[in-house]
Each structure stands twice: as structure tokens, then as C-alpha cells.
Short mmCIF file of C-alpha atoms and ligand atoms in Angstrom, two decimals:
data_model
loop_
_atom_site.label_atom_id
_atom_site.label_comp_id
_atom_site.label_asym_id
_atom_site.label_seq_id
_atom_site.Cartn_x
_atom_site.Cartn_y
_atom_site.Cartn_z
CA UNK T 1489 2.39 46.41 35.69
CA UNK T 1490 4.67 49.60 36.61
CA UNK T 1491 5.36 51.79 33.62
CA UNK T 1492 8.33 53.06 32.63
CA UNK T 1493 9.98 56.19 34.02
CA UNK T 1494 9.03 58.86 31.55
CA UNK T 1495 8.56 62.23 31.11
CA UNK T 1496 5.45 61.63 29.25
CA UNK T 1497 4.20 65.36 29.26
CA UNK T 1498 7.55 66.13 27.92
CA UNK T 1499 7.78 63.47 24.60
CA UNK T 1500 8.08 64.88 21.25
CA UNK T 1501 7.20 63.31 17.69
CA UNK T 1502 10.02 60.75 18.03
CA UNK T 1503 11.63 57.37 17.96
CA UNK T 1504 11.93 55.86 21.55
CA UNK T 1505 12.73 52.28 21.86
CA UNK T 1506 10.66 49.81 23.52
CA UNK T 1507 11.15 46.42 24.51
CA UNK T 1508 9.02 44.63 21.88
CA UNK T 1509 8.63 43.94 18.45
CA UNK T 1510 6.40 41.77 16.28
CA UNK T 1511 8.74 40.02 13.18
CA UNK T 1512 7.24 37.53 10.46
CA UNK T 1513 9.23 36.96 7.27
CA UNK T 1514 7.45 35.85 3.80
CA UNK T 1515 9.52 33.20 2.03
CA UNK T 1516 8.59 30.64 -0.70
CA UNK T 1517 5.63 32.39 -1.55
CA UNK T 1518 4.20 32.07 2.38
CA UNK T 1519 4.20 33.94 5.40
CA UNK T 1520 5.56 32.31 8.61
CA UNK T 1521 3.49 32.34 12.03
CA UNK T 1522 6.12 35.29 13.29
CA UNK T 1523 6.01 36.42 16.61
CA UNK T 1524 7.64 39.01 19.10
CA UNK T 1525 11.59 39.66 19.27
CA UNK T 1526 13.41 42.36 21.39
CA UNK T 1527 15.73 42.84 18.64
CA UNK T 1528 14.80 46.24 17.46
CA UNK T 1529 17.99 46.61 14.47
CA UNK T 1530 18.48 44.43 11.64
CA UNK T 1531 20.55 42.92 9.19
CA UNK T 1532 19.65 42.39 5.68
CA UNK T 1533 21.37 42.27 2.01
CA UNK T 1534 23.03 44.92 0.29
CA UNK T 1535 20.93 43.95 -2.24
CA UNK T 1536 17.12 43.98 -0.61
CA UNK T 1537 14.40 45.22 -2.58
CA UNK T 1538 13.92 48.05 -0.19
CA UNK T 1539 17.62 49.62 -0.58
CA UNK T 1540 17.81 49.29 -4.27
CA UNK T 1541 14.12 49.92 -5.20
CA UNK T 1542 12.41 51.90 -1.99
CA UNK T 1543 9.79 48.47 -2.30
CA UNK T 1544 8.09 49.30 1.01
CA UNK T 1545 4.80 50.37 2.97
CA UNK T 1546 3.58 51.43 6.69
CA UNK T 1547 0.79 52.53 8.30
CA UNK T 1548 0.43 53.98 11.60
CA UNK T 1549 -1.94 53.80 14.60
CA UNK T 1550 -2.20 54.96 18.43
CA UNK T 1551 -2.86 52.79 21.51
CA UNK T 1552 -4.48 54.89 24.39
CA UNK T 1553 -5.51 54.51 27.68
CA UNK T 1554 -9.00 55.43 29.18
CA UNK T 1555 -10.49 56.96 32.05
CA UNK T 1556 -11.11 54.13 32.91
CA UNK T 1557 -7.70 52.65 32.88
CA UNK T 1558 -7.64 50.08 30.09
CA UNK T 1559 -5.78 50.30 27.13
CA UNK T 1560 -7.57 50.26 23.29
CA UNK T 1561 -6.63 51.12 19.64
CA UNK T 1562 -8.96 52.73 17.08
CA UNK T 1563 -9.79 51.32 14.10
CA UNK T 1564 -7.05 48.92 13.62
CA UNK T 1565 -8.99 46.87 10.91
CA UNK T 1566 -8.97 50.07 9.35
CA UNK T 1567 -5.39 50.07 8.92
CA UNK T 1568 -4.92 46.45 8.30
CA UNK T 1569 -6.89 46.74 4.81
CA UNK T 1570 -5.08 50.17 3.93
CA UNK T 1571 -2.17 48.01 4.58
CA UNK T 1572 -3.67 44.96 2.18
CA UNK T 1573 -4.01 47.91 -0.69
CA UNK T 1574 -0.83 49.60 -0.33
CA UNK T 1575 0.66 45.89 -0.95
CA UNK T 1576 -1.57 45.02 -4.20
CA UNK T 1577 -0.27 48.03 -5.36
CA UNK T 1578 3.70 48.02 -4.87
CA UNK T 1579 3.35 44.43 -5.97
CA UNK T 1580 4.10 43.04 -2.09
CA UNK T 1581 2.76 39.83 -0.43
CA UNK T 1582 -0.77 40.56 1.16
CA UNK T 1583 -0.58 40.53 5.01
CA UNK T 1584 -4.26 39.47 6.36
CA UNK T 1585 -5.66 42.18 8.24
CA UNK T 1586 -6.81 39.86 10.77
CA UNK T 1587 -3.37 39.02 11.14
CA UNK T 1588 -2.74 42.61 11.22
CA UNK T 1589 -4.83 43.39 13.52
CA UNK T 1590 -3.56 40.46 16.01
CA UNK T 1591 0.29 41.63 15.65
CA UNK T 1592 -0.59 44.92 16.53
CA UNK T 1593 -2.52 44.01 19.72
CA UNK T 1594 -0.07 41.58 20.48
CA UNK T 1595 2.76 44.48 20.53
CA UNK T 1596 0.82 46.84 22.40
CA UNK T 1597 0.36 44.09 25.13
CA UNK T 1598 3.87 43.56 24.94
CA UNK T 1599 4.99 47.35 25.40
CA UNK T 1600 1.93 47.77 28.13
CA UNK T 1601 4.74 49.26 30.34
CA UNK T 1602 5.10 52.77 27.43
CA UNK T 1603 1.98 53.03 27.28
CA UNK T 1604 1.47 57.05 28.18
CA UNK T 1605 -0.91 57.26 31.48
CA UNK T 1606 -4.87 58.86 30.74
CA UNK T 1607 -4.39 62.26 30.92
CA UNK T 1608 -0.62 62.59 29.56
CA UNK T 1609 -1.15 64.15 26.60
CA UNK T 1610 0.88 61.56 25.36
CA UNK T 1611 0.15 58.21 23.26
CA UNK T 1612 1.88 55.08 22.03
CA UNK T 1613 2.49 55.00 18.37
CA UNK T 1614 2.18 51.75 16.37
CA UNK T 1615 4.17 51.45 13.41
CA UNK T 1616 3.25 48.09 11.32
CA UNK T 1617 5.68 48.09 8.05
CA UNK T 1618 6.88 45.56 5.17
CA UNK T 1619 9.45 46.02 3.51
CA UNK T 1620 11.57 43.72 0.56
CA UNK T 1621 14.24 41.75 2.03
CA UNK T 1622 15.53 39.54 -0.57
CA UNK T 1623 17.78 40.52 -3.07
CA UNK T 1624 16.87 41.82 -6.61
CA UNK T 1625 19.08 43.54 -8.96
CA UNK T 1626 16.79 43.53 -12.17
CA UNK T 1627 13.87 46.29 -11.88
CA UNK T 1628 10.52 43.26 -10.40
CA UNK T 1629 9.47 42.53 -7.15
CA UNK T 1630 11.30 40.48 -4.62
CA UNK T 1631 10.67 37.18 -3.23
CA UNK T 1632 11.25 38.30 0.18
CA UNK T 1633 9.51 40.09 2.97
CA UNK T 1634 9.43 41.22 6.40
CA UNK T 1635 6.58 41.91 8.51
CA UNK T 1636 7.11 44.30 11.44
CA UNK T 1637 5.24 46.10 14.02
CA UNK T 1638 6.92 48.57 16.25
CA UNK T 1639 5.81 51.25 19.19
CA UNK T 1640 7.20 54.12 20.67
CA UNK T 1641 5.83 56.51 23.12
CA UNK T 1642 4.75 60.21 21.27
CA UNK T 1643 3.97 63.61 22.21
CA UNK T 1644 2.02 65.67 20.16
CA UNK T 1645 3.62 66.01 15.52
CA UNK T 1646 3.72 69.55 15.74
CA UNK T 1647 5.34 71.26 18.16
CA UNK T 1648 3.62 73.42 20.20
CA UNK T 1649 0.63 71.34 20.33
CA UNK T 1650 -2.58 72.56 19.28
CA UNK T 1651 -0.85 76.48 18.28
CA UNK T 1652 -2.26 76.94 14.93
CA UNK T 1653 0.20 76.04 11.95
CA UNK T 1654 1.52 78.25 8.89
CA UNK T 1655 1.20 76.20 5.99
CA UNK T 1656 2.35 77.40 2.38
CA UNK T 1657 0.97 76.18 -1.32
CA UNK T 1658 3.61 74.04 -2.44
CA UNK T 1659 5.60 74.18 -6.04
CA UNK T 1660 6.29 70.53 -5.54
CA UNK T 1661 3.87 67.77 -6.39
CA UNK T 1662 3.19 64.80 -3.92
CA UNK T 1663 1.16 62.71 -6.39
CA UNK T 1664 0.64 61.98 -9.79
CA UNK T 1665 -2.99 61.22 -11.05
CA UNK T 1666 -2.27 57.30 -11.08
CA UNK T 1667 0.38 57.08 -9.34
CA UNK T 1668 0.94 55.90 -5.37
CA UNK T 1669 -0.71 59.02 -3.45
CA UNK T 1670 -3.90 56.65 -2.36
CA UNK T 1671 -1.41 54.36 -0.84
CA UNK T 1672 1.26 54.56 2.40
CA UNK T 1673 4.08 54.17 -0.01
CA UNK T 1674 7.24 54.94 1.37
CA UNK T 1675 8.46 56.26 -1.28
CA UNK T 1676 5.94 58.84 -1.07
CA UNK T 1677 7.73 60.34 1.73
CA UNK T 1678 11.00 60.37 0.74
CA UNK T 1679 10.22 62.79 -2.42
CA UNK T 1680 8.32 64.88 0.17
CA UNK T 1681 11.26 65.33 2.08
CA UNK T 1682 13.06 68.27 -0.08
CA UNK T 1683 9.71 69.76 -0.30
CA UNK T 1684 9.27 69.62 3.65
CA UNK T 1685 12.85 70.86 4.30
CA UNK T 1686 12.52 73.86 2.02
CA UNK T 1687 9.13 74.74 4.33
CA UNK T 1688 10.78 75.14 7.10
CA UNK T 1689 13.75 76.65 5.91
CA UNK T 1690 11.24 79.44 4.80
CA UNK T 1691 9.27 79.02 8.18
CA UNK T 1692 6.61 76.95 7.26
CA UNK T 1693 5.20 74.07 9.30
CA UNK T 1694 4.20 71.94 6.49
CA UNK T 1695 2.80 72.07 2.36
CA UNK T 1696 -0.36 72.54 1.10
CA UNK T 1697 -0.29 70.04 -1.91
CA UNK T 1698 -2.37 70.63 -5.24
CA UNK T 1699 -3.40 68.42 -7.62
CA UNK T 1700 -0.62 67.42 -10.10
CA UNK T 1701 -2.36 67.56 -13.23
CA UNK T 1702 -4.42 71.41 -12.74
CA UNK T 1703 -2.63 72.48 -10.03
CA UNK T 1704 -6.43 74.14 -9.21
CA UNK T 1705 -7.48 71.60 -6.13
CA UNK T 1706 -6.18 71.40 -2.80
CA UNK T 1707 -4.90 67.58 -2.17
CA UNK T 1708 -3.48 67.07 1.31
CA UNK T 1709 -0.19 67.84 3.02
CA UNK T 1710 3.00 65.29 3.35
CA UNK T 1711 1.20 63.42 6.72
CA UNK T 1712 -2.38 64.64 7.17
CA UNK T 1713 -5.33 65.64 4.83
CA UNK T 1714 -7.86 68.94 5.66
CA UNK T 1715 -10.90 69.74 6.74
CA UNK T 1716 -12.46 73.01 6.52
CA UNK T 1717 -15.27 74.63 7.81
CA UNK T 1718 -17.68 76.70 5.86
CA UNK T 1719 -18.84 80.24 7.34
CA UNK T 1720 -22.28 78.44 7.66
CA UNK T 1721 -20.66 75.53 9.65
CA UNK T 1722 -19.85 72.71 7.14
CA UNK T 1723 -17.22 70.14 6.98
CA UNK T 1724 -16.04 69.45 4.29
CA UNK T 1725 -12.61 67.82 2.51
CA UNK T 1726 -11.26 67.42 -0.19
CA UNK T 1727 -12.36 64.41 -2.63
CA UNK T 1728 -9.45 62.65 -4.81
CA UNK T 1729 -8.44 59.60 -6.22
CA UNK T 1730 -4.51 60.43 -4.99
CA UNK T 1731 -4.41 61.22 -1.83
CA UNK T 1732 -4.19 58.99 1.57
CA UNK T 1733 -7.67 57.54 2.89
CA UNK T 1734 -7.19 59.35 5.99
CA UNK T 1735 -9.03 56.85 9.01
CA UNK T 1736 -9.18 59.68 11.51
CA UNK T 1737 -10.36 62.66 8.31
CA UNK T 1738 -13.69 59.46 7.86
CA UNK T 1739 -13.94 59.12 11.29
CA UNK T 1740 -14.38 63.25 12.04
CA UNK T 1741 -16.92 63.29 9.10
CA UNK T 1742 -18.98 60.61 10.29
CA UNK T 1743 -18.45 62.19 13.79
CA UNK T 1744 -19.65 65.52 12.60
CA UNK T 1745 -22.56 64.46 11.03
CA UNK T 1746 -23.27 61.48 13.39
CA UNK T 1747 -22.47 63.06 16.51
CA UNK T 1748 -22.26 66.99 16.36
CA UNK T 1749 -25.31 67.44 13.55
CA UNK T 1750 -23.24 69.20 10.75
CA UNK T 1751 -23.30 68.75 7.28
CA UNK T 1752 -20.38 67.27 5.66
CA UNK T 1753 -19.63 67.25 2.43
CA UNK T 1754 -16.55 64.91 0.27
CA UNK T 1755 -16.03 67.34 -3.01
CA UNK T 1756 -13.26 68.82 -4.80
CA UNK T 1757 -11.90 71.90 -3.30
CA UNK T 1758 -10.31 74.54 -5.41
CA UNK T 1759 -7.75 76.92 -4.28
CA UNK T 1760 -9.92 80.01 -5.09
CA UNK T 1761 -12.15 79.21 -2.19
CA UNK T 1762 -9.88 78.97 0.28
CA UNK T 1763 -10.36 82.54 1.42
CA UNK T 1764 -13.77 81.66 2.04
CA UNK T 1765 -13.70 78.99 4.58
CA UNK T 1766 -13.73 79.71 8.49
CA UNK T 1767 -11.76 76.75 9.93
CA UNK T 1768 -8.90 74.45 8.27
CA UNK T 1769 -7.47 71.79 9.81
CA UNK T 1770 -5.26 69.29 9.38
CA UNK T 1771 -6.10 65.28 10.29
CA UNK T 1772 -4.18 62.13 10.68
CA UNK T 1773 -3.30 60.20 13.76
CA UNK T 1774 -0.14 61.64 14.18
CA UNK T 1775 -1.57 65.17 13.42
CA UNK T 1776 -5.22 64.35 15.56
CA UNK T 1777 -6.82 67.94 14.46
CA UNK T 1778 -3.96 70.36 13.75
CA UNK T 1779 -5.52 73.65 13.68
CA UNK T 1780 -4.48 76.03 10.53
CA UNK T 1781 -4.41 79.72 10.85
CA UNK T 1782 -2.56 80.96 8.02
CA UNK T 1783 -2.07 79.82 4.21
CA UNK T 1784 0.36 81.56 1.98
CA UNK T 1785 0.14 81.31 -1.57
CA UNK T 1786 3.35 82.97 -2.76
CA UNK T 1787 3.46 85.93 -0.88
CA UNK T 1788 -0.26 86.69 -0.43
CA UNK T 1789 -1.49 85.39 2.50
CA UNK T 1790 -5.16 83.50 3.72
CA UNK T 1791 -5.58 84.32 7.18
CA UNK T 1792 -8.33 82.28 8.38
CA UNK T 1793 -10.87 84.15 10.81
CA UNK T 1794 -10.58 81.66 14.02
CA UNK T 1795 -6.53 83.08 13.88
CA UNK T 1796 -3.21 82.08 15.20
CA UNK T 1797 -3.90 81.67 18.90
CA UNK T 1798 -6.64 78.59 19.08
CA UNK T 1799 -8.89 76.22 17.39
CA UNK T 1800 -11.83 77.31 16.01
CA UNK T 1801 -15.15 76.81 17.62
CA UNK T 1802 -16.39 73.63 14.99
CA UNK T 1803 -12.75 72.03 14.63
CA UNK T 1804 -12.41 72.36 18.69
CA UNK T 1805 -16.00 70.12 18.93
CA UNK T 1806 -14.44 67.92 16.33
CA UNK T 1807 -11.36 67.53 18.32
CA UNK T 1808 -12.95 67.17 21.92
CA UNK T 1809 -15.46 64.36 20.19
CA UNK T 1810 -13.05 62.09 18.24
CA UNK T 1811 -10.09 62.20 21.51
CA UNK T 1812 -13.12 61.73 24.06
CA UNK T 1813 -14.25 58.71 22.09
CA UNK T 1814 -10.25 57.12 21.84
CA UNK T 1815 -9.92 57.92 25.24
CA UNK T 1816 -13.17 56.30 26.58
CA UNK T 1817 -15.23 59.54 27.96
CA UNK T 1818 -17.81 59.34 24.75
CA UNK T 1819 -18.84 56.24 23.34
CA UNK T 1820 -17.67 54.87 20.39
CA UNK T 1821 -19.77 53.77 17.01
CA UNK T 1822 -19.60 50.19 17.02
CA UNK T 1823 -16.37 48.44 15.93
CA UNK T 1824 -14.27 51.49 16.49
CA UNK T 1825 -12.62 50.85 19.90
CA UNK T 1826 -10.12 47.45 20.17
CA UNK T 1827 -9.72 46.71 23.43
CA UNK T 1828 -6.25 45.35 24.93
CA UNK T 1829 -6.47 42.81 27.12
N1 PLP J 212 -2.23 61.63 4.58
C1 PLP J 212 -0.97 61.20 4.64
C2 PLP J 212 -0.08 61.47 3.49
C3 PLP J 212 -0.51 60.50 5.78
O1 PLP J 212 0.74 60.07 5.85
C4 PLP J 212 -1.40 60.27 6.84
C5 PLP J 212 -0.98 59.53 8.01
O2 PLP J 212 -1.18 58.36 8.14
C6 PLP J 212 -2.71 60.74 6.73
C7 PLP J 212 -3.09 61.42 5.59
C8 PLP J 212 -3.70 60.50 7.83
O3 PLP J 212 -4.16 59.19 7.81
P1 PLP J 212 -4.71 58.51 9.14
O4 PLP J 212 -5.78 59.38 9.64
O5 PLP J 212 -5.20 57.19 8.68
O6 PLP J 212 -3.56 58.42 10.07
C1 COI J 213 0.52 58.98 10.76
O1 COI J 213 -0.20 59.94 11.03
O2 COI J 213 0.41 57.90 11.32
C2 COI J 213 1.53 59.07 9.73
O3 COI J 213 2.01 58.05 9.30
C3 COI J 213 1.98 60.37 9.26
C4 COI J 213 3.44 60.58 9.41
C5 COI J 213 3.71 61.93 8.89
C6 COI J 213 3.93 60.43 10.81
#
């Protein structure tokens, strides 16, 4: 199979198209087999429950290749039951995560052609979303769906790659207590997009979120939750009911302790320590390990010791540990690595 002629060392954080998708539609209360299209726009009612009511949900996931040469995913179950939760929640048909898992393999396979080269710094994104289709005008849940899975080539979410970011303390709240923080929503993200706009208007590469209710604990940002390092080498991040079960933040803690010996710790973190951790960093599989050097608070600023030019020493094993085991050069806990074949 020849791949496609791409800069690959060159791709940004952004929507390229490939040639496949995967497409099932729910109707009459069941989901059809579905299967893959090239037809990558779409036409749908004025009236949909995702244009008049935002009634959606995504996840996201990387394919890589190895050293080796073959192509995998990580975790995709993983994502598949995030995906089963976000729909209980936003009152959505269940897709089976088995299912799940098979559509997104199935793309990949498809799309084998953008799938960045070992050694690109480059990955294929997998975007698996639902969304309402059929029309409602009173405030309840559709009766239609659509299934879709999606790839497109990616360079590394922030620019400048592994530079570390300025973040600021937000004013604007992400999540309420109860509300949809614990799930990939999208309506989550479009309320963070002000917020995100305003941060970089002001030079900021993303927001520190608190808690909504004390506005004491640190939460997450708008795509990625933290880790920090202790001065005596801990990870640890931030416990709460309402923000996004990161898969790559439980993978690096279970890598930390499991592979690199640290102690880890899942706990509330309050805003008044954050002068007195070593390392921050932010996780998610578009983010990997974004390093953080810098966290202003209204004016006063948290410079964190490891600085603006690199990662620190603990969140650069962290890093090296969870990429060598998705690209194949450090084996994997058991389950982890899907292979495409
Ligand atoms: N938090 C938010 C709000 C996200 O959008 C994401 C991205 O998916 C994450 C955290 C990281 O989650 P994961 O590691 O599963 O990609
Ligand atoms: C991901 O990391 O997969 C996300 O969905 C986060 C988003 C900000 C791109």
C-alpha cells in the first residue's frame, strides 16, 4: 500500500480529508449494520436534534504505526464505553462498544494510505461521533441518529510541539457539579469556546478550569486534564466527579506506578498548592503530555521550576514510556494495543 503524498512532519492540529468513513443510522428504535461511505458532507433537516438542541457526543483516538511497521490503536474499548456513557447521559441510543471498537478498526484499515509513517511525529486521528438527525421541535430527545467515524492525519495540538504552554486560571466555568463535564458532550465545547478565544486574545495557550461550586480545586482545561509532579517525585491529578475520564491521564498513572516506580496519587487539588508542585502537565490524546511552565492567576504568576524551554525530568519519563508503548518500542499492559490488520 503506497501512502499518500504528505508533508507529515509538517501537519498541524487539523481537518484533512480522507477517503473513508464509517456511517450507521438508528431508526425505529434500532441501529442498522452501517458500513463505510466516501461521502465525507451531509445532508440532514433543518430541524435535527443536533442544530436545534446541540444533542451530540465524540470521542477521539489515534492510530499509529510501529517500529515495526504495523499499524495499532490504544485503548479503543476504552473509548467505546466513554462513548456508551456520554449517550445514557444526553439521552442518545447506546452504540455497543464492540461495535465501536469494530467501526473504528474498520476505518483505520480503510484510510491505511494517511496513516503518518513511524517516526513522523505525526498520527492519524479517529473521530467516532453521534449526533440527532431527526427532527424535534419540542425540548426531548430525537428518534434519530447517526453513527460516524472519521480520520484525518495530525501533527502535534499545540503548536510548537512539546515548548512548554502558558496557561491562565479561568473566570469561566466548564462544568457544573451535576452537570455534563464527566461526559464528551459537545456542548461542552462550544461554551468553552468564548473562554478559549479570550485566552489567546490575552496570550494564553489554554484555561486552567476550577471547580464551579468553590472555585478552590483545579478541574482540567477545555481538551486535556493535569498531572503534576510533587518536589519529592509524585504524580498526582486531580480527582472529580465533572471532569473528562481522561484514557491517556489512567494510562500515565498506571504507567508511573507500574512502569517508572512512582507514587501516584487521585485527590483533590487546590489552587493554593500549585506553587508547590515541580512539573504540570497537560494529558489527552490530542495533547499526549503537554508540558506547563507557567500559570497565571490574575496577574501573579506560578512559574514552575522545570521552566519554559523543556519537559521536566518525571513528565519527560512519562512521555517517552506511554509514546514508546503506542508506538511498539516498550511493551504494552495487556489489552492496551489493537492491532490493525
Ligand atoms: N478532558 C477533556 C475535556 C477532553 O476533551 C479530553 C480529550 O479527549 C481529555 C480530557 C483527554 O481524554 P483522553 O485522554 O481520553 O483523550
Ligand atoms: C482529544 O484529545 O481527543 C480531544 O477530543 C480533545 C480535543 C480538544 C481535540
Amino acid at each position: 500500500m503506497e501512502k499518500k503524498k504528505i508533508d507529515w512532519g509538517g501537519l498541524g492540529f487539523d481537518y484533512i480529508k480522507t477517503d473513508w468513513r464509517f456511517v450507521a443510522d438508528y431508526k425505529e428504535g434500532a441501529w442498522e449494520e452501517g458500513g463505510l461511505t466516501d461521502q465525507g458532507d451531509l445532508v440532514i433537516n433543518e430541524c435535527a436534534g443536533v442544530l436545534q438542541y446541540s444533542q451530540s457526543c465524540f470521542e477521539g483516538l489515534k492510530a499509529y504505526t510501529t517500529e515495526d511497521g504495523r499499524i495499532v490503536t490504544f485503548r479503543p474499548d476504552l473509548n467505546g464505553e466513554r462513548m456508551e456513557n456520554s449517550c445514557r447521559r444526553l439521552e442518545m441510543p447506546v452504540y455497543p462498544r464492540e461495535k465501536f471498537v469494530d467501526a473504528v478498526l474498520r476505518t483505520v484499515k480503510a484510510n491505511e494510505a494517511f496513516v503518518p509513517p513511524y517516526g513522523s511525529g505525526a498520527t492519524l486521528y479517529i473521530r467516532p461521533f453521534m449526533f440527532a438527525s431527526g427532527p424535534v421541535i419540542g425540548v426531548k430527545p430525537s428518534d434519530e441518529y447517526q453513527f460516524r467515524v472519521f480520520t484525518t492525519p495530525v501533527g502535534p495540538y499545540f503548536k510548537g510541539g512539546v515548548k512548554p504552554l502558558t496557561i491562565r486560571i479561568s473566570d469561566f466555568d466548564r462544568a457544573a457539579p451535576n452537570g455534563t463535564g464527566h461526559i464528551k458532550a459537545g456542548l461542552n465545547y462550544a461554551m468553552s469556546l468564548y473562554a478559549i478565544v479570550d485566552a489567546h486574545k490575552q496570550g494564553f495557550d489554554e484555561n486552567m478550569y476550577l471547580d464551579a461550586a468553590t472555585r478552590t480545586k483545579v478541574e482540567e482545561t477545555g481538551g486535556a486534564n493535569f498531572i503534576f509532579v510533587t518536589k519529592d517525585g509524585k504524580v498526582v491529578t486531580p480527582k472529580s466527579s465533572s471532569i473528562l475520564p481522561s484514557i491517556t491521564r489512567r494510562s500515565l498513572m498506571y504507567v508511573a506506578k507500574e512502569y517508572l516506580g512512582l507514587e501516584t496519587e487521585e485527590r483533590e487539588i487546590y489552587k493554593e498548592e500549585l506553587k508547590d508542585f515541580a512539573e504540570c502537565g497537560l494529558c489527552g490524546t490530542a495533547a499526549v503530555i503537554s508540558p506547563v511552565g507557567k500559570i497565571v492567576d490574575h496577574g501573579d504568576e506560578i512559574c514552575l521550576p522545570c521552566g519554559m524551554e523543556d519537559m521536566g525530568p518525571v513528565t519527560r519519563k512519562l512521555y517517552d514510556t506511554l509514546t514508546g508503548i503506542q508506538m511498539g518500542r516498550i511493551e504494552a499492559p495487556a489489552g492496551w494495543i489493537r492491532e490493525i490488520k
